[in-house]
Tab-separated table of C-alpha atoms and ligand atoms in Angstrom:
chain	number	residue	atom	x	y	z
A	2	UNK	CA	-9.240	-55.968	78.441
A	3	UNK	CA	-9.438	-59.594	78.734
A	4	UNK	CA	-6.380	-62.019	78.441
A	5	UNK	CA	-6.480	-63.821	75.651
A	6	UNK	CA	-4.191	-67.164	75.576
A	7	UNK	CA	-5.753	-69.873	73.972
A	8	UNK	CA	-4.500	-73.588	73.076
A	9	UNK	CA	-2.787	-74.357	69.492
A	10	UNK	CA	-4.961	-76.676	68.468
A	11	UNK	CA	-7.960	-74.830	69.678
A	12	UNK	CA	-6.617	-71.168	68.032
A	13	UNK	CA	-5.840	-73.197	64.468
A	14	UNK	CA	-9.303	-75.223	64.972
A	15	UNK	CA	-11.082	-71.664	65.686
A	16	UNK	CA	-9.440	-69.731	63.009
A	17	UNK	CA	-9.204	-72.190	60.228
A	18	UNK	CA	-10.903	-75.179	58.379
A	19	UNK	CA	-8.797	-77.855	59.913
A	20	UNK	CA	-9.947	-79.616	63.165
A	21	UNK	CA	-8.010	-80.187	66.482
A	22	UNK	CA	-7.648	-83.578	65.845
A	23	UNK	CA	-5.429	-82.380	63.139
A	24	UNK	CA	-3.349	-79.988	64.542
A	25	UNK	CA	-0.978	-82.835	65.494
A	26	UNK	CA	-0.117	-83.768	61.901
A	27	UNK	CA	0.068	-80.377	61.019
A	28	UNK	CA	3.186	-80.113	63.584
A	29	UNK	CA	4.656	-83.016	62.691
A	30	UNK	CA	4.687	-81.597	58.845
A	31	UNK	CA	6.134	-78.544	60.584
A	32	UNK	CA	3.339	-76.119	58.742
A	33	UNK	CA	2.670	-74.134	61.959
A	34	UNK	CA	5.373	-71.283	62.773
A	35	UNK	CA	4.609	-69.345	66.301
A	36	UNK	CA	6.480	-65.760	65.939
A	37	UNK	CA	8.274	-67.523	63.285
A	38	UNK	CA	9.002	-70.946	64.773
A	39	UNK	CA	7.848	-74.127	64.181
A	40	UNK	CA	5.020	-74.827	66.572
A	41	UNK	CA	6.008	-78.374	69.059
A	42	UNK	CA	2.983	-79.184	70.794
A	43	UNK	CA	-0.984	-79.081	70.615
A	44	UNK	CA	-0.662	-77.158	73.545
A	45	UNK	CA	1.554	-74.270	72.838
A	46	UNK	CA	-0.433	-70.853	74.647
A	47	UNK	CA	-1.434	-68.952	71.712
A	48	UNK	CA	-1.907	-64.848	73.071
A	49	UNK	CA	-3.429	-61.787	70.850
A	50	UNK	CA	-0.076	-60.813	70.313
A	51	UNK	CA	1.191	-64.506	68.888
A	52	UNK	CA	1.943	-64.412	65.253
A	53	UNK	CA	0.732	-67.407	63.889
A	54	UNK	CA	1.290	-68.756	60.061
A	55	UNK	CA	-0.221	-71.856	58.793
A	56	UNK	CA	1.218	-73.515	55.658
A	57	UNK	CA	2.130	-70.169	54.335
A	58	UNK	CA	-0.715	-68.464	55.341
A	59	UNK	CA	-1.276	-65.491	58.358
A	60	UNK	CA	-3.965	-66.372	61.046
A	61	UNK	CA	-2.851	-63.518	63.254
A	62	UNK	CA	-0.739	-60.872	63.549
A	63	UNK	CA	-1.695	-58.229	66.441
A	64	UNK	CA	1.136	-56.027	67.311
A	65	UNK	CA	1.374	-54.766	71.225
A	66	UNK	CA	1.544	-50.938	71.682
A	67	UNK	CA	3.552	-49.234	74.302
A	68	UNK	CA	3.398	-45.528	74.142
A	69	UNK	CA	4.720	-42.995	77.041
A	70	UNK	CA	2.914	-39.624	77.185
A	71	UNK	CA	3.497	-36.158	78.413
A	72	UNK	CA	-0.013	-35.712	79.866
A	73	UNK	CA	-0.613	-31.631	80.427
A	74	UNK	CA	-2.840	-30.176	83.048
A	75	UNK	CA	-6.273	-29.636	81.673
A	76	UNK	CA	-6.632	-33.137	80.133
A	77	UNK	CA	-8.446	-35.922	81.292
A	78	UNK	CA	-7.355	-39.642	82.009
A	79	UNK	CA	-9.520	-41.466	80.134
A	80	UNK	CA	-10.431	-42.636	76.198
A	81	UNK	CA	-13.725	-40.561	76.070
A	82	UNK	CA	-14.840	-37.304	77.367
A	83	UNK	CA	-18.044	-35.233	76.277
A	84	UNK	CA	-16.491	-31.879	77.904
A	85	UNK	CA	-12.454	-32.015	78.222
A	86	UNK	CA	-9.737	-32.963	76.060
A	87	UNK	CA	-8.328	-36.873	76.625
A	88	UNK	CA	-5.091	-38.291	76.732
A	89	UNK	CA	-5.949	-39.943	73.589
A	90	UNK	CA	-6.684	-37.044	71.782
A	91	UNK	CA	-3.409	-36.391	71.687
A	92	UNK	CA	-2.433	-39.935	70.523
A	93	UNK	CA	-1.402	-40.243	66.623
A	94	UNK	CA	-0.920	-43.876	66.237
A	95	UNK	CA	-2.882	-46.344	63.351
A	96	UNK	CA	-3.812	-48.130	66.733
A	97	UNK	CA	-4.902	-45.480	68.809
A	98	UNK	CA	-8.676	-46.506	69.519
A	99	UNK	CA	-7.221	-49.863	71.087
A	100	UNK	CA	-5.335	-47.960	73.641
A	101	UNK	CA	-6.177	-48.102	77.123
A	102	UNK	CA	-4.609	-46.253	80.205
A	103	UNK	CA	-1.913	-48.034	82.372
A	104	UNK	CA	-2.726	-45.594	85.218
A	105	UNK	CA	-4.506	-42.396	85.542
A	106	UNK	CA	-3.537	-38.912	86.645
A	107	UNK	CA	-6.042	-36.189	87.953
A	108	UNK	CA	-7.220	-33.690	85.683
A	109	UNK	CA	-4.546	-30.956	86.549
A	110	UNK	CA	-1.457	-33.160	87.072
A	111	UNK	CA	1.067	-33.463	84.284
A	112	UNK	CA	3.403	-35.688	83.744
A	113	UNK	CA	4.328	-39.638	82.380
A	114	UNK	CA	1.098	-41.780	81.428
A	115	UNK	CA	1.531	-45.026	79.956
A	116	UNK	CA	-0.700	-46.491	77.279
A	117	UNK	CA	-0.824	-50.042	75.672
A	118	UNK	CA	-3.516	-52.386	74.002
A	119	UNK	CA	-1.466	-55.637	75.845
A	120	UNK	CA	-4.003	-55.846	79.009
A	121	UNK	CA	-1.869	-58.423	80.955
A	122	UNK	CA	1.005	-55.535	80.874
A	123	UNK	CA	-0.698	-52.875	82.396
A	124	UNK	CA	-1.987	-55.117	84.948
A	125	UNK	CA	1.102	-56.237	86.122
A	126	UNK	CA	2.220	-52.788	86.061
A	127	UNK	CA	-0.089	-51.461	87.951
A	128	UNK	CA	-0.511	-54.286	90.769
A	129	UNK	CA	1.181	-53.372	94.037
A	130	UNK	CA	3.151	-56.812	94.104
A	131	UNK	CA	5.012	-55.601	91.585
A	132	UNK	CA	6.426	-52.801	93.344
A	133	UNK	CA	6.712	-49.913	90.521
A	134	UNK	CA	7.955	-46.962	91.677
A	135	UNK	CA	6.319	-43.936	90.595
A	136	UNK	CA	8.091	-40.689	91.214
A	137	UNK	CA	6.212	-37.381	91.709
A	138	UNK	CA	7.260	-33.961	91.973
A	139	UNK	CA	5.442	-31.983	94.147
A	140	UNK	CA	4.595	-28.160	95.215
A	141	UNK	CA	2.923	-27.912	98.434
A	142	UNK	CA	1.280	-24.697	100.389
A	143	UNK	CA	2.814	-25.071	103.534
A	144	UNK	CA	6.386	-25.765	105.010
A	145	UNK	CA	7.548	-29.533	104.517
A	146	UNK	CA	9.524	-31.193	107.559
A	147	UNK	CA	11.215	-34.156	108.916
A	148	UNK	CA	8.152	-35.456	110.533
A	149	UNK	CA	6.351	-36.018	106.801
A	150	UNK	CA	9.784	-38.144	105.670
A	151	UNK	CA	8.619	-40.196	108.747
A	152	UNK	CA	5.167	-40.085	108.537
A	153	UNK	CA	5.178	-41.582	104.240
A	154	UNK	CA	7.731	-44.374	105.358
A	155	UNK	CA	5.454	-45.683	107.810
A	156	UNK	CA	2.647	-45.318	106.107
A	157	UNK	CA	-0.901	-42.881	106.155
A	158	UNK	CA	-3.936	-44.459	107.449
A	159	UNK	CA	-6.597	-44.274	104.819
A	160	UNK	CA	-9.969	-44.606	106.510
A	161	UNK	CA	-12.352	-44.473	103.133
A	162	UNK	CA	-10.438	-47.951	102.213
A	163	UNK	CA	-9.330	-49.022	105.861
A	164	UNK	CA	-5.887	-49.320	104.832
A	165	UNK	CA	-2.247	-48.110	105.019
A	166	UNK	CA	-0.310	-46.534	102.449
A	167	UNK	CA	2.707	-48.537	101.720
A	168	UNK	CA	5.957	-47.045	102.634
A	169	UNK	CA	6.858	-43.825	100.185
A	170	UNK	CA	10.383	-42.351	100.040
A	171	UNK	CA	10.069	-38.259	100.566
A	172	UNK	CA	13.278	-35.869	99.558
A	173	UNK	CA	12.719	-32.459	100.300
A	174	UNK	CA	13.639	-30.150	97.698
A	175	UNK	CA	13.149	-26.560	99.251
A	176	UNK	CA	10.320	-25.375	102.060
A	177	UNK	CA	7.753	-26.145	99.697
A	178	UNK	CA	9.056	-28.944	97.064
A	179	UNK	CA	9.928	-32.361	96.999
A	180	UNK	CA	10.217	-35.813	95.310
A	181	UNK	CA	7.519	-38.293	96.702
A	182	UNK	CA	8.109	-42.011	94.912
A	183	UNK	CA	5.297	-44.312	95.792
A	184	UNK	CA	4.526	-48.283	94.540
A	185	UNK	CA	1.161	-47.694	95.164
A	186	UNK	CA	-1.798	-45.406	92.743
A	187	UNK	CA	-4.844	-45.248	95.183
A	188	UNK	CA	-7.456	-42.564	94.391
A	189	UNK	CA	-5.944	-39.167	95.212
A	190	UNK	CA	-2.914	-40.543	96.593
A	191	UNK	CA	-0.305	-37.983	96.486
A	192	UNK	CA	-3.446	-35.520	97.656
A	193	UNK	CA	-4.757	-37.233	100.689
A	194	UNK	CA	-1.283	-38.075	101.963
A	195	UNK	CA	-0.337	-34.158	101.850
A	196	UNK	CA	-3.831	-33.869	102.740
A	197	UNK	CA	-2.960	-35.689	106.097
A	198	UNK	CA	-0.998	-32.679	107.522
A	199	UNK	CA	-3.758	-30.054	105.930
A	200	UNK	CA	-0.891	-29.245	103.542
A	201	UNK	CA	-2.690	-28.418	99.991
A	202	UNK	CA	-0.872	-29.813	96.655
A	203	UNK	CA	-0.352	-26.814	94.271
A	204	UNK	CA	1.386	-28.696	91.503
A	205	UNK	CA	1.749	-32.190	91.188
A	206	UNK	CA	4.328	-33.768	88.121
A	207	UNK	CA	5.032	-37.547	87.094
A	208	UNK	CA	8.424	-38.037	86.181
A	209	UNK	CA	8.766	-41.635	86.151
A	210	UNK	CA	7.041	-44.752	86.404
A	211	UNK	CA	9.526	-47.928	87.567
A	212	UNK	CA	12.514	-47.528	84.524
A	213	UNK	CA	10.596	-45.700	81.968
A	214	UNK	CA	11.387	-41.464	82.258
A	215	UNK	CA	9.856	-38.910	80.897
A	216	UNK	CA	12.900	-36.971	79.942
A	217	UNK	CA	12.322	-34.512	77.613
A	218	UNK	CA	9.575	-35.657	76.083
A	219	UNK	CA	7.310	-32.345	75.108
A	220	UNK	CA	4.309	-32.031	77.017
A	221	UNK	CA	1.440	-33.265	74.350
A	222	UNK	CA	3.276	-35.835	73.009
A	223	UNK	CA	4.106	-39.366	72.500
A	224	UNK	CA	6.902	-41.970	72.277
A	225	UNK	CA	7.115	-46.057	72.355
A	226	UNK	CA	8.491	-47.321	74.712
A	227	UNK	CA	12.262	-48.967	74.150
A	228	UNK	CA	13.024	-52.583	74.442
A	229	UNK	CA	15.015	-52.171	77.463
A	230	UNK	CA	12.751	-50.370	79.209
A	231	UNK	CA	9.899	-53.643	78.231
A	232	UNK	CA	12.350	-55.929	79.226
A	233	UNK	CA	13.164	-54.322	82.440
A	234	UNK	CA	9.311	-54.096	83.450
A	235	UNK	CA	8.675	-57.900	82.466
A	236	UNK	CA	12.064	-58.572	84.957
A	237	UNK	CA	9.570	-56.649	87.742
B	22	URA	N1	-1.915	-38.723	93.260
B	22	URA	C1	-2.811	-37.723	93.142
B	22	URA	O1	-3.337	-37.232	94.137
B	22	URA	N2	-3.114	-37.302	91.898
B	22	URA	C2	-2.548	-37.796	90.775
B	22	URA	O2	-2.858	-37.350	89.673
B	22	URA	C3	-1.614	-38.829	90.925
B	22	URA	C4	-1.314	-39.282	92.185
């Protein structure tokens, strides 16, 4: 989704009869409110998600979404799907077809997806720089050890992308379970670093992405997000 922030005086120009020239008078008469306040300057940024009045009358008025979901297994991360369920399918929201994905899991993991129709959010969320962590639990076929705790804070050599994995925290739960929190979402991630020791992932569970938890949210369904969890991403 492209961001959309666009000058005062161009937005009122665009989306009404007067021209930029006059958005200055317009100010001065105070007959522009921006999310309910009296618009200052030609310039102002003007975003989808502005609410923007003029003399009485609404020029916009796009609300941002921000739904967590309980993805199950046999679901797949995406908006459209000729053969398998989608997370949106299981979406009821008035807004639901301008959702888009702020991070995919595979087919058979479960756990916390995010969804939101505010682009610029779920690209900062999902940029490394930001540093997100995303916490996993994980069920493995063979015996975890000390050396994989080592191994995830220094980092796996990917060849495919000729990279390094950034440095994951690993808490062994039992033999064959443990936490794996990660700032990263390459392809296959959790996989290929378990795949690294030829230890195969049997179950693989997001339980939270930076501050937002998925608690006990049912699997199949939805909830916004709160403001504190918003304002704690946008502190990221
Ligand atoms: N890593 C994986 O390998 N799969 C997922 O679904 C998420 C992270």
């Amino acid at each position: 989704m492209k961001r959309s922030t666009t000058r005062l005086d161009r937005f009122i120009s665009q989306n009404s009869g007067f021209s930029m020239g006059e958005v200055r008078l317009l100010i001065a008469q105070r007959k522009i409110l921006l999310d309910g306040i009296p618009a200052h300057c030609i310039r102002q940024p003007v975003t989808r998600f502005t609410r923007v009045v003029l003399d009485g009358i609404v020029l916009s008025d796009a609300q941002p979404v921000y739904l967590a979901l309980h993805k199950p297994a046999g679901v797949v991360s995406a908006t459209k799907d000729g053969k398998h369920p989608t997370v949106l399918d299981l979406v009821r929201h008035p807004r639901k077809h301008e959702l888009h994905l702020a991070g995919r899991l595979d087919f058979n993991t479960t756990g916390l997806v995010l969804l939101t129709n505010d682009g610029a959010w779920s690209r900062r969320l999902s940029a490394p720089e930001t540093k997100l962590p995303k916490v996993y639990e994980v069920s493995v076929t063979r015996p975890l050890s000390e050396e994989y705790v080592a191994a995830f804070r220094a980092g796996i050599y990917f060849a495919y992308e000729g990279m390094t994995t950034l440095p994951a925290q690993l808490e062994i739960r039992s033999a064959r379970t443990c936490r794996l929190s990660l700032v990263e979402g390459k392809y296959h991630q959790v996989k290929r670093m378990f795949g690294h020791f030829g230890n195969k992932v049997l179950s693989l569970h997001r339980v939270s992405i930076g501050p937002v938890r998925l608690g006990e949210l049912q699997a199949g369904t939805t909830r916004p997000l709160t403001r504190s969890e918003l304002a704690q991403v946008a502190q990221r």
